[in-house]
mmCIF file of C-alpha atoms and ligand atoms in Angstrom:
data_model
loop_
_atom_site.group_PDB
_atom_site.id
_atom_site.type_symbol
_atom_site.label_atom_id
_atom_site.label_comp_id
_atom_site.label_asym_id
_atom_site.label_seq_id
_atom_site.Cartn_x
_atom_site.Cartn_y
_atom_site.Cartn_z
ATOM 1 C CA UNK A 1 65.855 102.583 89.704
ATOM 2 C CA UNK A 2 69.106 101.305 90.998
ATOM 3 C CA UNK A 3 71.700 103.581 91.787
ATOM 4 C CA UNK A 4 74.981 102.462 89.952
ATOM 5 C CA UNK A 5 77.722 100.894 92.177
ATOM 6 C CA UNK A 6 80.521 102.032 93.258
ATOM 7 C CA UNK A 7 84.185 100.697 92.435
ATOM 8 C CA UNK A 8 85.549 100.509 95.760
ATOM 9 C CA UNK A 9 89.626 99.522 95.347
ATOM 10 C CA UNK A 10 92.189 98.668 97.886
ATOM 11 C CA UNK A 11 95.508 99.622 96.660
ATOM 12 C CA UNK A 12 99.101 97.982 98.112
ATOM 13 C CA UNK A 13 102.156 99.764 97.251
ATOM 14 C CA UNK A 14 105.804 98.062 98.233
ATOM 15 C CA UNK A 15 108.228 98.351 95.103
ATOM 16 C CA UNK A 16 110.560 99.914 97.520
ATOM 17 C CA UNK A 17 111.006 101.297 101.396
ATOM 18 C CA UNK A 18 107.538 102.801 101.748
ATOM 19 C CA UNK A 19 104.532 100.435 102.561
ATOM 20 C CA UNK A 20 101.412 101.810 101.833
ATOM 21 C CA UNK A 21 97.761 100.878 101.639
ATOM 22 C CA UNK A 22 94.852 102.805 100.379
ATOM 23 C CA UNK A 23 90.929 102.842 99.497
ATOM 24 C CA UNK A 24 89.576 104.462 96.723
ATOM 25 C CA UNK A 25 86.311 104.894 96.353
ATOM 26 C CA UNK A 26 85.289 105.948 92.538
ATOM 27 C CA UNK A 27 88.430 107.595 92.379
ATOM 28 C CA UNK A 28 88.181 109.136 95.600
ATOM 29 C CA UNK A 29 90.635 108.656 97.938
ATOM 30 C CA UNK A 30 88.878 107.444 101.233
ATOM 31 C CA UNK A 31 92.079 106.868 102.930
ATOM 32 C CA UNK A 32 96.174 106.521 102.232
ATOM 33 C CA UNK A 33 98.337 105.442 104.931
ATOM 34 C CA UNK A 34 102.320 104.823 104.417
ATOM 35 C CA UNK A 35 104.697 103.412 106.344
ATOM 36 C CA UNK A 36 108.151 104.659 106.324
ATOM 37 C CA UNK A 37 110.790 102.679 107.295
ATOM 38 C CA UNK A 38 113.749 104.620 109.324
ATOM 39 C CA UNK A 39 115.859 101.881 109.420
ATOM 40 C CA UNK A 40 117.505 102.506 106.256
ATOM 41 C CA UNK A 41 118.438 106.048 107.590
ATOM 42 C CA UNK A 42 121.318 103.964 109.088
ATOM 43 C CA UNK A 43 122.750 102.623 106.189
ATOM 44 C CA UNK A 44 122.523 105.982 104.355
ATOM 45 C CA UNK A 45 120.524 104.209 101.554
ATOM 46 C CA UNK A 46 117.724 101.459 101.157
ATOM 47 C CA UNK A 47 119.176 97.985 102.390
ATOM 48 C CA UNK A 48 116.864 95.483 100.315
ATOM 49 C CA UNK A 49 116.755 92.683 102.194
ATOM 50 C CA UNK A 50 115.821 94.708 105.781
ATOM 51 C CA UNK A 51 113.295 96.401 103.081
ATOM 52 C CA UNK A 52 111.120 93.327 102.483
ATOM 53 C CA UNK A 53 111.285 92.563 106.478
ATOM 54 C CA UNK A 54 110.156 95.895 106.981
ATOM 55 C CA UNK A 55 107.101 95.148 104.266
ATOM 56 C CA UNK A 56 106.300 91.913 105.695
ATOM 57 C CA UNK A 57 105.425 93.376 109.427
ATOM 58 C CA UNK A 58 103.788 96.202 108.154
ATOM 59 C CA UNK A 59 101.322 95.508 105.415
ATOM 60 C CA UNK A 60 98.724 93.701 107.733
ATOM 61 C CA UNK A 61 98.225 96.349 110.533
ATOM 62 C CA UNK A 62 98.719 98.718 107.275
ATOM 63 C CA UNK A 63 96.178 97.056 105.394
ATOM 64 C CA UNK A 64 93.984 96.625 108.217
ATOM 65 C CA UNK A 65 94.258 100.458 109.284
ATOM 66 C CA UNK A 66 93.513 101.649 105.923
ATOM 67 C CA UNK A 67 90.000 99.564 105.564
ATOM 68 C CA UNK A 68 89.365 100.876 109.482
ATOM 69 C CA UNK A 69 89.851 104.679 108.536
ATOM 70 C CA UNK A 70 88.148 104.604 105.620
ATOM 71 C CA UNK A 71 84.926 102.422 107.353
ATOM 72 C CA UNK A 72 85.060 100.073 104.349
ATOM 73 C CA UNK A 73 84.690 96.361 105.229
ATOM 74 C CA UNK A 74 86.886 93.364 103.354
ATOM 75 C CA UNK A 75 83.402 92.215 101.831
ATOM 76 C CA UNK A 76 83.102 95.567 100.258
ATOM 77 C CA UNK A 77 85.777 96.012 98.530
ATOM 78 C CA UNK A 78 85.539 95.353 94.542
ATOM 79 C CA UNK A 79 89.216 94.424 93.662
ATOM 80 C CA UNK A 80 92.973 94.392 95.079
ATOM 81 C CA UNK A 81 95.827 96.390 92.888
ATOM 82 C CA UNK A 82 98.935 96.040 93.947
ATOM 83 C CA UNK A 83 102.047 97.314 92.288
ATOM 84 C CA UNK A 84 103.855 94.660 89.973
ATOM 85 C CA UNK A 85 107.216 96.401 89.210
ATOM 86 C CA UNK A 86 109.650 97.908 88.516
ATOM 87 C CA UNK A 87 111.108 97.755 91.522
ATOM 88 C CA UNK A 88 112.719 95.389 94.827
ATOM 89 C CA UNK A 89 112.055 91.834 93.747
ATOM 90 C CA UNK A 90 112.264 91.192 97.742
ATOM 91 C CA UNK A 91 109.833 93.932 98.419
ATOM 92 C CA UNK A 92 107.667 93.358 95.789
ATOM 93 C CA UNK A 93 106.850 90.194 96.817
ATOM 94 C CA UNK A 94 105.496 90.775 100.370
ATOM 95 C CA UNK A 95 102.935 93.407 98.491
ATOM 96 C CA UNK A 96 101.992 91.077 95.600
ATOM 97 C CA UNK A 97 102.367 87.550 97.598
ATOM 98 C CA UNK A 98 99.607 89.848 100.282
ATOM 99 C CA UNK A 99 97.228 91.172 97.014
ATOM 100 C CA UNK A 100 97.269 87.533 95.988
ATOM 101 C CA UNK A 101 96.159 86.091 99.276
ATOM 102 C CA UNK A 102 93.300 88.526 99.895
ATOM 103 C CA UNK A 103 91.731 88.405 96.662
ATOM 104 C CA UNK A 104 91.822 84.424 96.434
ATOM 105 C CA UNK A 105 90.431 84.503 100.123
ATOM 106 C CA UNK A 106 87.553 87.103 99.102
ATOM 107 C CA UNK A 107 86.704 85.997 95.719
ATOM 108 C CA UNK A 108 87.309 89.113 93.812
ATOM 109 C CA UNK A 109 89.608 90.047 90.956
ATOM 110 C CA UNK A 110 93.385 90.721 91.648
ATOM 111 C CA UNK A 111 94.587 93.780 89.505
ATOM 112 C CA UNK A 112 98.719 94.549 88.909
ATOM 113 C CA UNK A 113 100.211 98.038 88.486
ATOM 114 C CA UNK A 114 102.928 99.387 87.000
ATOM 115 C CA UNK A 115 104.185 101.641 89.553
ATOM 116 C CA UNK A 116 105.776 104.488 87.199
ATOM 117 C CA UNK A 117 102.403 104.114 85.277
ATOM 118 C CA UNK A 118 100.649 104.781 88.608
ATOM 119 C CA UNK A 119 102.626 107.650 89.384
ATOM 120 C CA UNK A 120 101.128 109.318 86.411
ATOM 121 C CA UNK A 121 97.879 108.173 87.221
ATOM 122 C CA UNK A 122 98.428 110.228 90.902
ATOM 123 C CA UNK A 123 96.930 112.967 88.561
ATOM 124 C CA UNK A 124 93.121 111.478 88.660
ATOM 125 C CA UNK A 125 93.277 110.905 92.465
ATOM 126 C CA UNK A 126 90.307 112.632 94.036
ATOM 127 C CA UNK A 127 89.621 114.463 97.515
ATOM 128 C CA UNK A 128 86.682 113.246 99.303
ATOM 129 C CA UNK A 129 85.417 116.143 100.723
ATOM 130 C CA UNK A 130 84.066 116.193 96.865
ATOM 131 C CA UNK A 131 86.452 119.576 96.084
ATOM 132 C CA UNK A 132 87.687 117.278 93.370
ATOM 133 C CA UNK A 133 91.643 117.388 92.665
ATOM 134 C CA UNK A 134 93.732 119.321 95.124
ATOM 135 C CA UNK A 135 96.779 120.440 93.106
ATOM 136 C CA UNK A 136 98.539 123.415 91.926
ATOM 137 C CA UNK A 137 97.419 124.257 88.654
ATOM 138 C CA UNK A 138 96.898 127.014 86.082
ATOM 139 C CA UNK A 139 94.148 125.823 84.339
ATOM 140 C CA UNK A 140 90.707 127.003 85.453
ATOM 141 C CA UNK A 141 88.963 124.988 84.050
ATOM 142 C CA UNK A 142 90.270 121.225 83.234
ATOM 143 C CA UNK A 143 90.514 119.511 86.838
ATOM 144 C CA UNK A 144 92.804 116.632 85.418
ATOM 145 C CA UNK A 145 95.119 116.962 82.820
ATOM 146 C CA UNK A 146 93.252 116.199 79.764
ATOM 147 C CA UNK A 147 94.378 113.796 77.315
ATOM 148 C CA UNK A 148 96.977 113.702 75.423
ATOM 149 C CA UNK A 149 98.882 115.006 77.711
ATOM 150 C CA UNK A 150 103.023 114.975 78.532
ATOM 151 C CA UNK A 151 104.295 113.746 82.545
ATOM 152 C CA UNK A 152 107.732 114.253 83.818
ATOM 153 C CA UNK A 153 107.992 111.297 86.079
ATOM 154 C CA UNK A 154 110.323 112.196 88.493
ATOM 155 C CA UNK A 155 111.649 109.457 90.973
ATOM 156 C CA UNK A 156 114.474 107.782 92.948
ATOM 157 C CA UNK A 157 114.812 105.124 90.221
ATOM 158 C CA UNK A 158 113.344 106.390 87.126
ATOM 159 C CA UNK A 159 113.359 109.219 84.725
ATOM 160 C CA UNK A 160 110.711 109.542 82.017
ATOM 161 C CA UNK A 161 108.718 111.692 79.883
ATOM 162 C CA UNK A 162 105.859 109.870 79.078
ATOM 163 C CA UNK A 163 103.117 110.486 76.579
ATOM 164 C CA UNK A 164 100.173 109.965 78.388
ATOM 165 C CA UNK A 165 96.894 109.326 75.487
ATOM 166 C CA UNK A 166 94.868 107.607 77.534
ATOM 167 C CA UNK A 167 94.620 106.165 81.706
ATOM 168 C CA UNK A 168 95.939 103.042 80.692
ATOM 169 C CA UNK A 169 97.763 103.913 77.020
ATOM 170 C CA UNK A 170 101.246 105.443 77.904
ATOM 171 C CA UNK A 171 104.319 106.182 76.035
ATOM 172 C CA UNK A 172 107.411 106.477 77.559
ATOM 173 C CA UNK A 173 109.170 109.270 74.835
ATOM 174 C CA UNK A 174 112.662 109.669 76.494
ATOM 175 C CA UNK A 175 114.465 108.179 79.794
ATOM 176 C CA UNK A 176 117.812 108.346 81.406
ATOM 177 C CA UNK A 177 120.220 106.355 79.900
ATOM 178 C CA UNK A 178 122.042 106.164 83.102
ATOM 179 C CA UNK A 179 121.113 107.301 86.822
ATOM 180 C CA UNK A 180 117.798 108.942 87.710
ATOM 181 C CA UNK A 181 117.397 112.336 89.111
ATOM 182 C CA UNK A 182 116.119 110.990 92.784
ATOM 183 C CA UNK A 183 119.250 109.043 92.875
ATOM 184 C CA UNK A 184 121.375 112.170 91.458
ATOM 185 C CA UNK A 185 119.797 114.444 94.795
ATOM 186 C CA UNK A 186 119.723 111.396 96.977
ATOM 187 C CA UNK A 187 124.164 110.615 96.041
ATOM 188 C CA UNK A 188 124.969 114.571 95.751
ATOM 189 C CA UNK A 189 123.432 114.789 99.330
ATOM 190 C CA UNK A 190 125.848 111.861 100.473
ATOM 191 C CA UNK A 191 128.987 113.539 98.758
ATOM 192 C CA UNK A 192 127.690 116.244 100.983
ATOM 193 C CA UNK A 193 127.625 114.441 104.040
ATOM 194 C CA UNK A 194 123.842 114.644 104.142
ATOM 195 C CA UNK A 195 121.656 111.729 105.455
ATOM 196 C CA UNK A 196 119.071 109.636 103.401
ATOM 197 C CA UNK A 197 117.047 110.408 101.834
ATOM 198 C CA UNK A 198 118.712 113.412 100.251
ATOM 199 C CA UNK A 199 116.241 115.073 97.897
ATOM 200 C CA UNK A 200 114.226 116.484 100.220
ATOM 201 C CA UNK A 201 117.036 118.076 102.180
ATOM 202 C CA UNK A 202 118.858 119.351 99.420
ATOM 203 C CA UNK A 203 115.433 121.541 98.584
ATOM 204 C CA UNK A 204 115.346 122.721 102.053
ATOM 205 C CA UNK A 205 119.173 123.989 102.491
ATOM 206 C CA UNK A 206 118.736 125.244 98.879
ATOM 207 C CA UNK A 207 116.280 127.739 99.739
ATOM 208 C CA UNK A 208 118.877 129.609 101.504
ATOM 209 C CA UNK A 209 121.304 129.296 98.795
ATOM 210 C CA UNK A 210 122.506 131.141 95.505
ATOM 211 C CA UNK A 211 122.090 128.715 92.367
ATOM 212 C CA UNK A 212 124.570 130.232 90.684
ATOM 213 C CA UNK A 213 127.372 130.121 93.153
ATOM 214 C CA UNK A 214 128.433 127.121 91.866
ATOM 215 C CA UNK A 215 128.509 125.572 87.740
ATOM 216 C CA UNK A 216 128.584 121.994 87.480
ATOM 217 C CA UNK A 217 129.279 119.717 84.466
ATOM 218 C CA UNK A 218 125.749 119.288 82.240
ATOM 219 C CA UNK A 219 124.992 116.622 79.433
ATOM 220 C CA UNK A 220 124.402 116.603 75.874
ATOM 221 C CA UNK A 221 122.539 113.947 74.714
ATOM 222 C CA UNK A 222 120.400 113.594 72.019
ATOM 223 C CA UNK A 223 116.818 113.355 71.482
ATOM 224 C CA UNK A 224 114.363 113.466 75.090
ATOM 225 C CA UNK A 225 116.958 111.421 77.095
ATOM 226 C CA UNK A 226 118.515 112.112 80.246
ATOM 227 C CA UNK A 227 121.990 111.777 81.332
ATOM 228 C CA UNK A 228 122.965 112.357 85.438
ATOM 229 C CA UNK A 229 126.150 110.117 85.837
ATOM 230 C CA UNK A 230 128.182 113.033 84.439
ATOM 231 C CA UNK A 231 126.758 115.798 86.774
ATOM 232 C CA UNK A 232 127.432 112.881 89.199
ATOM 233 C CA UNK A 233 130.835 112.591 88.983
ATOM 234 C CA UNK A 234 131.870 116.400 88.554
ATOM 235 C CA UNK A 235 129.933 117.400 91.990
ATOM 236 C CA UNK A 236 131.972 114.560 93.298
ATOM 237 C CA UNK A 237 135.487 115.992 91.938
ATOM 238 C CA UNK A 238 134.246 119.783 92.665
ATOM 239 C CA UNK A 239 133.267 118.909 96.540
ATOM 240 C CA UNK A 240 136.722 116.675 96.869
ATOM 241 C CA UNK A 241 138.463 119.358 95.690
ATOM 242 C CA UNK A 242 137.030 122.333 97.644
ATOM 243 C CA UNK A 243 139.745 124.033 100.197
ATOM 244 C CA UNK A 244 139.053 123.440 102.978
ATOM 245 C CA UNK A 245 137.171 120.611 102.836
ATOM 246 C CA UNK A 246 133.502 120.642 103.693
ATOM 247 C CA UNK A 247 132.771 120.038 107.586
ATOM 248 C CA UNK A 248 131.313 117.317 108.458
ATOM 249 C CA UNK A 249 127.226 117.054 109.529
ATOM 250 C CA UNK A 250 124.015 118.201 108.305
ATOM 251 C CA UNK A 251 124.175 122.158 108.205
ATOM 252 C CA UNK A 252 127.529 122.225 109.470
ATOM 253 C CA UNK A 253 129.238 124.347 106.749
ATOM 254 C CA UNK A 254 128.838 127.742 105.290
ATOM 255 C CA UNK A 255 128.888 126.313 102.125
ATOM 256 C CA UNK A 256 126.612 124.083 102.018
ATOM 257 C CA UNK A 257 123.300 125.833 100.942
ATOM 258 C CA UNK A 258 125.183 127.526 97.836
ATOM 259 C CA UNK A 259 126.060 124.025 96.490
ATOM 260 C CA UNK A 260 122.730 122.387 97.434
ATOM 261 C CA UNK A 261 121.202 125.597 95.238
ATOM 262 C CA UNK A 262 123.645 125.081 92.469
ATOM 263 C CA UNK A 263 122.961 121.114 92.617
ATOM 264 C CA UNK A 264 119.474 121.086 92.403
ATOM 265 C CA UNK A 265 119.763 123.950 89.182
ATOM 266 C CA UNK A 266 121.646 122.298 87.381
ATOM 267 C CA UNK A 267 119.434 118.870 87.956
ATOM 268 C CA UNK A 268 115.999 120.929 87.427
ATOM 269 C CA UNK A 269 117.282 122.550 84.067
ATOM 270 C CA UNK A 270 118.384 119.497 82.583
ATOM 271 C CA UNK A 271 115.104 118.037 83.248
ATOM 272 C CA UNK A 272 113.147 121.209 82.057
ATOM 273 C CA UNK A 273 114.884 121.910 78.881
ATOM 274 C CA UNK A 274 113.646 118.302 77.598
ATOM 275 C CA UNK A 275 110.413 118.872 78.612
ATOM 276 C CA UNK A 276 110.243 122.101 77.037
ATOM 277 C CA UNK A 277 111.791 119.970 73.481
ATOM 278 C CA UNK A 278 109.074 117.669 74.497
ATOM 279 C CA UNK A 279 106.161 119.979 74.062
ATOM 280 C CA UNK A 280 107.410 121.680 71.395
ATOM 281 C CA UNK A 281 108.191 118.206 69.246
ATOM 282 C CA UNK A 282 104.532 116.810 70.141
ATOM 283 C CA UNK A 283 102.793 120.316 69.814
ATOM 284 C CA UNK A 284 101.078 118.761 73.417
ATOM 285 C CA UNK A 285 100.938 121.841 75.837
ATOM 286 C CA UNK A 286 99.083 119.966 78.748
ATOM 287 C CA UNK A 287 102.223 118.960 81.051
ATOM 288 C CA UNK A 288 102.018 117.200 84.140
ATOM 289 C CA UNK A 289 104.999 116.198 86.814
ATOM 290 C CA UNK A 290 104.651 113.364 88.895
ATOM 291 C CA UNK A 291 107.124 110.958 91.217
ATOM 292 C CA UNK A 292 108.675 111.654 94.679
ATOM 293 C CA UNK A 293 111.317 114.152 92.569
ATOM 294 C CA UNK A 294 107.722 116.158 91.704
ATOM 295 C CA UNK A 295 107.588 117.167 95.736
ATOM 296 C CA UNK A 296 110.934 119.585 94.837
ATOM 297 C CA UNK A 297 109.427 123.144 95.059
ATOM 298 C CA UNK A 298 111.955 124.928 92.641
ATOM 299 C CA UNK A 299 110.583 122.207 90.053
ATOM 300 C CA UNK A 300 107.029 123.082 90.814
ATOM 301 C CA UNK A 301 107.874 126.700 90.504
ATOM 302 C CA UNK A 302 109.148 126.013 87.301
ATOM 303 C CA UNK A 303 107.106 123.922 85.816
ATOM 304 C CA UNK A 304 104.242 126.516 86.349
ATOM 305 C CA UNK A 305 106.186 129.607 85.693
ATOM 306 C CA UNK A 306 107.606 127.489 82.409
ATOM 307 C CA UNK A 307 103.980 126.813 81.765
ATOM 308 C CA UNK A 308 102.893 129.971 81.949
ATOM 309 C CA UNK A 309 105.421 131.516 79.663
ATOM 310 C CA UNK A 310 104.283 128.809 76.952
ATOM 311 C CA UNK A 311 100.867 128.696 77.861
ATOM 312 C CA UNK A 312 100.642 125.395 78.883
ATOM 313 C CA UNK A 313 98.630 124.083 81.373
ATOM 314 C CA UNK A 314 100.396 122.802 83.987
ATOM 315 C CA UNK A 315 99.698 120.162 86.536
ATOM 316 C CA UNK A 316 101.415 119.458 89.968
ATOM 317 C CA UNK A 317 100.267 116.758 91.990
ATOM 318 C CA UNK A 318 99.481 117.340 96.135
ATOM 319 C CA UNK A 319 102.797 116.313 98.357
ATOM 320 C CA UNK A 320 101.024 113.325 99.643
ATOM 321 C CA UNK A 321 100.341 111.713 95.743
ATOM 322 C CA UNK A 322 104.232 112.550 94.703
ATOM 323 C CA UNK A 323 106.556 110.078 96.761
ATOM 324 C CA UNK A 324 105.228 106.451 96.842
ATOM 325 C CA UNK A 325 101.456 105.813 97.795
ATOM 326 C CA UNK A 326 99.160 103.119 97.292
ATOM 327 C CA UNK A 327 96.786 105.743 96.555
ATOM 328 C CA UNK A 328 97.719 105.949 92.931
ATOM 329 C CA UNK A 329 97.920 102.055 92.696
ATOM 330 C CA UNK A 330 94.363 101.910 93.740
ATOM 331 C CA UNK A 331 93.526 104.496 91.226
ATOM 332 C CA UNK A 332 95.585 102.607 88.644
ATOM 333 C CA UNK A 333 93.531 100.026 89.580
ATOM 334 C CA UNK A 334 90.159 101.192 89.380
ATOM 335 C CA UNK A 335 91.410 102.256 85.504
ATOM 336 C CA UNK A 336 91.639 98.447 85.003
ATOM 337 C CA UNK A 337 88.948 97.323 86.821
ATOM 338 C CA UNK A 338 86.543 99.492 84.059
ATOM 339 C CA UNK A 339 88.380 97.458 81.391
ATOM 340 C CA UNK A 340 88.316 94.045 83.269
ATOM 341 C CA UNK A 341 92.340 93.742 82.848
ATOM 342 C CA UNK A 342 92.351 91.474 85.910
ATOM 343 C CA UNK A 343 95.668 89.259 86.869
ATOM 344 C CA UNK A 344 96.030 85.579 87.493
ATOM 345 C CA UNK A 345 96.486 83.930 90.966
ATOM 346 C CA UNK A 346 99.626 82.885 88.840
ATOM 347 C CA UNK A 347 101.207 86.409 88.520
ATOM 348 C CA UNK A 348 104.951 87.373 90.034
ATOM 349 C CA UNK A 349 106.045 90.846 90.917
ATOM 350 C CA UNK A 350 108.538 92.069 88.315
ATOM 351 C CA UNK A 351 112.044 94.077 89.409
ATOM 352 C CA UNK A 352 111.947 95.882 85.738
ATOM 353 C CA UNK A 353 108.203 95.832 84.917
ATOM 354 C CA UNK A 354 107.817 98.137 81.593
ATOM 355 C CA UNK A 355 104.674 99.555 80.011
HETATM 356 O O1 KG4 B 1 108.733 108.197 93.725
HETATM 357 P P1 KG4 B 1 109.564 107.997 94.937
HETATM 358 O O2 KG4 B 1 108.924 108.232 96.289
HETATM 359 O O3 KG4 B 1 110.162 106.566 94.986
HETATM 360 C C1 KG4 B 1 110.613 105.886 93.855
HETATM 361 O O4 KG4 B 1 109.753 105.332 93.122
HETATM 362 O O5 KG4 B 1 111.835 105.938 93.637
HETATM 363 O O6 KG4 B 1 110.839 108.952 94.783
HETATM 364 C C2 KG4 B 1 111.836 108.999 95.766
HETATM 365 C C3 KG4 B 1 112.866 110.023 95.334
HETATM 366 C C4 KG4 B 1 114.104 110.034 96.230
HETATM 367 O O7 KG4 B 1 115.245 110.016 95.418
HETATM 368 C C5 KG4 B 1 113.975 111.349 96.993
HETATM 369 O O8 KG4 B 1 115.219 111.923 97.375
HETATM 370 C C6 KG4 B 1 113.271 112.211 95.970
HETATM 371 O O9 KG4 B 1 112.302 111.352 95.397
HETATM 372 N N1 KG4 B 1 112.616 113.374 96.587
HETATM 373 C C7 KG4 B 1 113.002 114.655 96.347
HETATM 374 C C8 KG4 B 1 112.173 115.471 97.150
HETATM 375 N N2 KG4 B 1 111.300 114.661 97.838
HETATM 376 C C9 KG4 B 1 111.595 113.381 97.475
HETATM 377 N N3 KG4 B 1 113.957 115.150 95.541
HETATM 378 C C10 KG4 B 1 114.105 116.490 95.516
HETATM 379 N N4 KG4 B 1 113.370 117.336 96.262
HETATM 380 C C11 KG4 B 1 112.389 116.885 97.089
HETATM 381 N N5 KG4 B 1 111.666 117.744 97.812
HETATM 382 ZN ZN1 ZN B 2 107.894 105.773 92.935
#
């Protein structure tokens, strides 16, 4: 009898300033390497054009690292995803222009990804030491969120809830109508004097602050959208104003953990008290997080102490499958590759791909 074969996906990831490549093995993740690029540390954001230069040096020894690691050769591999859009059109090129190549040269299907559907997807990625998902969860039982089930997608240029029914059959329910909440950490850590990427140091010097120290401006907007520009603006006003003015330098002032505390409050309850009118409008109580904003540990503590409180069950992704991978393109992928959704040799990346 012939054993059935595995799906055995290579997965490129370059919407933005991370390139990553990753094999996936029937949903097991064999191996997921990114590249970070420092450069942009110097500009105090991501500079697009030194982002695709970046992308085009590192996806081969990338690539070719990633198929090493995980002892999988070219000729094994079933299909290429690579992540369509939304994001850089210059960075999304290298990655798709790369896919393309490969999968014309080996003579196996080409798969796209939308990479804010793929961050949702993060949630079937697999260990392979066969424990099966590593992630914080309350559920005993379920080892992926079952479907239908809701996803906060978290990240530096998008904020969703999306209604998740199915891998591949996604709905987004509400979105910011302005600035996402990765860009609202990553700007309230520059008005602080902070360096990029701010998010994850506004979590650290907020662990040593009070959240209430400080009451900043939130929105009302209707329905399950999101609104940051506001809270933007009145940290900007309430920092200019402060006597005397913040010092300079990462750490440098007293003051500083109190209104990284209060910052990242006020950010995590706006984006918990839709969630919470999410569930309760759907009736779905199986709620997920996902995007680089999902690595934020007081919005991991809350989603589960939330959940627990409503009894949902709630699902947190591992660190590494929250900020960009090409882990949960190639898992994205292999969700295609069952339904044969294959791309053309003709396909472009897309700067505001939807699902
Ligand atoms: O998903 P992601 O890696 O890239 C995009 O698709 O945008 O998300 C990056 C965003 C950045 O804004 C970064 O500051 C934020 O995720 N981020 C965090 C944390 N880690 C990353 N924000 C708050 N707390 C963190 N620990
Ligand atoms: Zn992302």
């Amino acid at each position: 009898m012939n054993a059935k074969k595995s799906i055995i996906i290579l997965g490129i990831e370059s919407s933005c300033d991370e390139t990553s490549a990753s094999v996936v093995k029937d949903c097991k993740v064999l191996t997921n390497l990114i590249a970070n690029q420092k450069i942009h540390e110097l500009y105090g954001g991501v500079v697009p054009e030194l982002a695709s230069r970046a992308h085009q040096k590192n996806i081969v020894p990338v690539v070719d690292r990633a198929l090493k690691e995980a002892g999988i050769r070219k000729e094994d591999l079933s299909a290429i995803a690579f992540t369509r859009g939304p994001g850089l059109i210059g960075s999304l090129l290298v990655g798709a222009s790369f896919a393309k190549a490969m999968a014309l040269a080996l003579d196996i299907p080409l798969v796209e990804v939308n990479h804010m559907q793929a961050h949702v997807l993060a949630h079937f990625a697999e260990e392979n030491n066969g424990i099966g998902y590593k992630s914080i969860k309350n559920n005993p039982i379920s080892l992926h969120p079952s479907f239908p089930f809701l996803c906060l997608t978290v990240s530096g240029g998008h904020t969703q809830i999306v209604l998740a029914k199915d891998h591949l059959d996604m709905e987004v329910i509400g979105e910011t109508i302005d600035d996402a909440a990765g860009e609202t950490f990553d700007k309230a850590a520059k008005i602080l004097g902070l360096p990029y990427p701010g998010g994850p140091l506004i979590n650290k010097y907020a662990q040593e602050g009070n959240p209430n120290a400080f009451k900043f401006a939130e929105p009302n907007i209707p329905e399950l959208n999101f609104s940051f520009s506001g809270l933007k603006t009145s940290i900007l006003y309430f920092v200019r104003s402060l006597t005397p003015p913040l010092s300079e330098g990462e750490g440098g002032d007293s003051r500083i953990p109190h209104l990284c505390a209060s910052i990242q409050h006020t950010i995590i309850k706006i984006l918990m008290d839709k969630l919470i009118t999410a569930s309760k409008q759907t009736g779905i109580k199986e709620v997920a997080v996902a995007g680089g904003v999902s690595a934020n540990s007081e919005l991991r503590n809350e989603l589960i102490s939330t959940g627990k409180k409503k009894g949902w069950n709630t699902y947190v992704p591992a660190f590494e499958y929250c900020t960009d991978n090409a882990a949960m393109i190639a898992i994205a992928g292999h969700y295609k590759y069952l339904k044969g959704e294959f791309a053309a040799q003709n396909i472009g990346a897309s700067a505001r791909y939807k699902f």
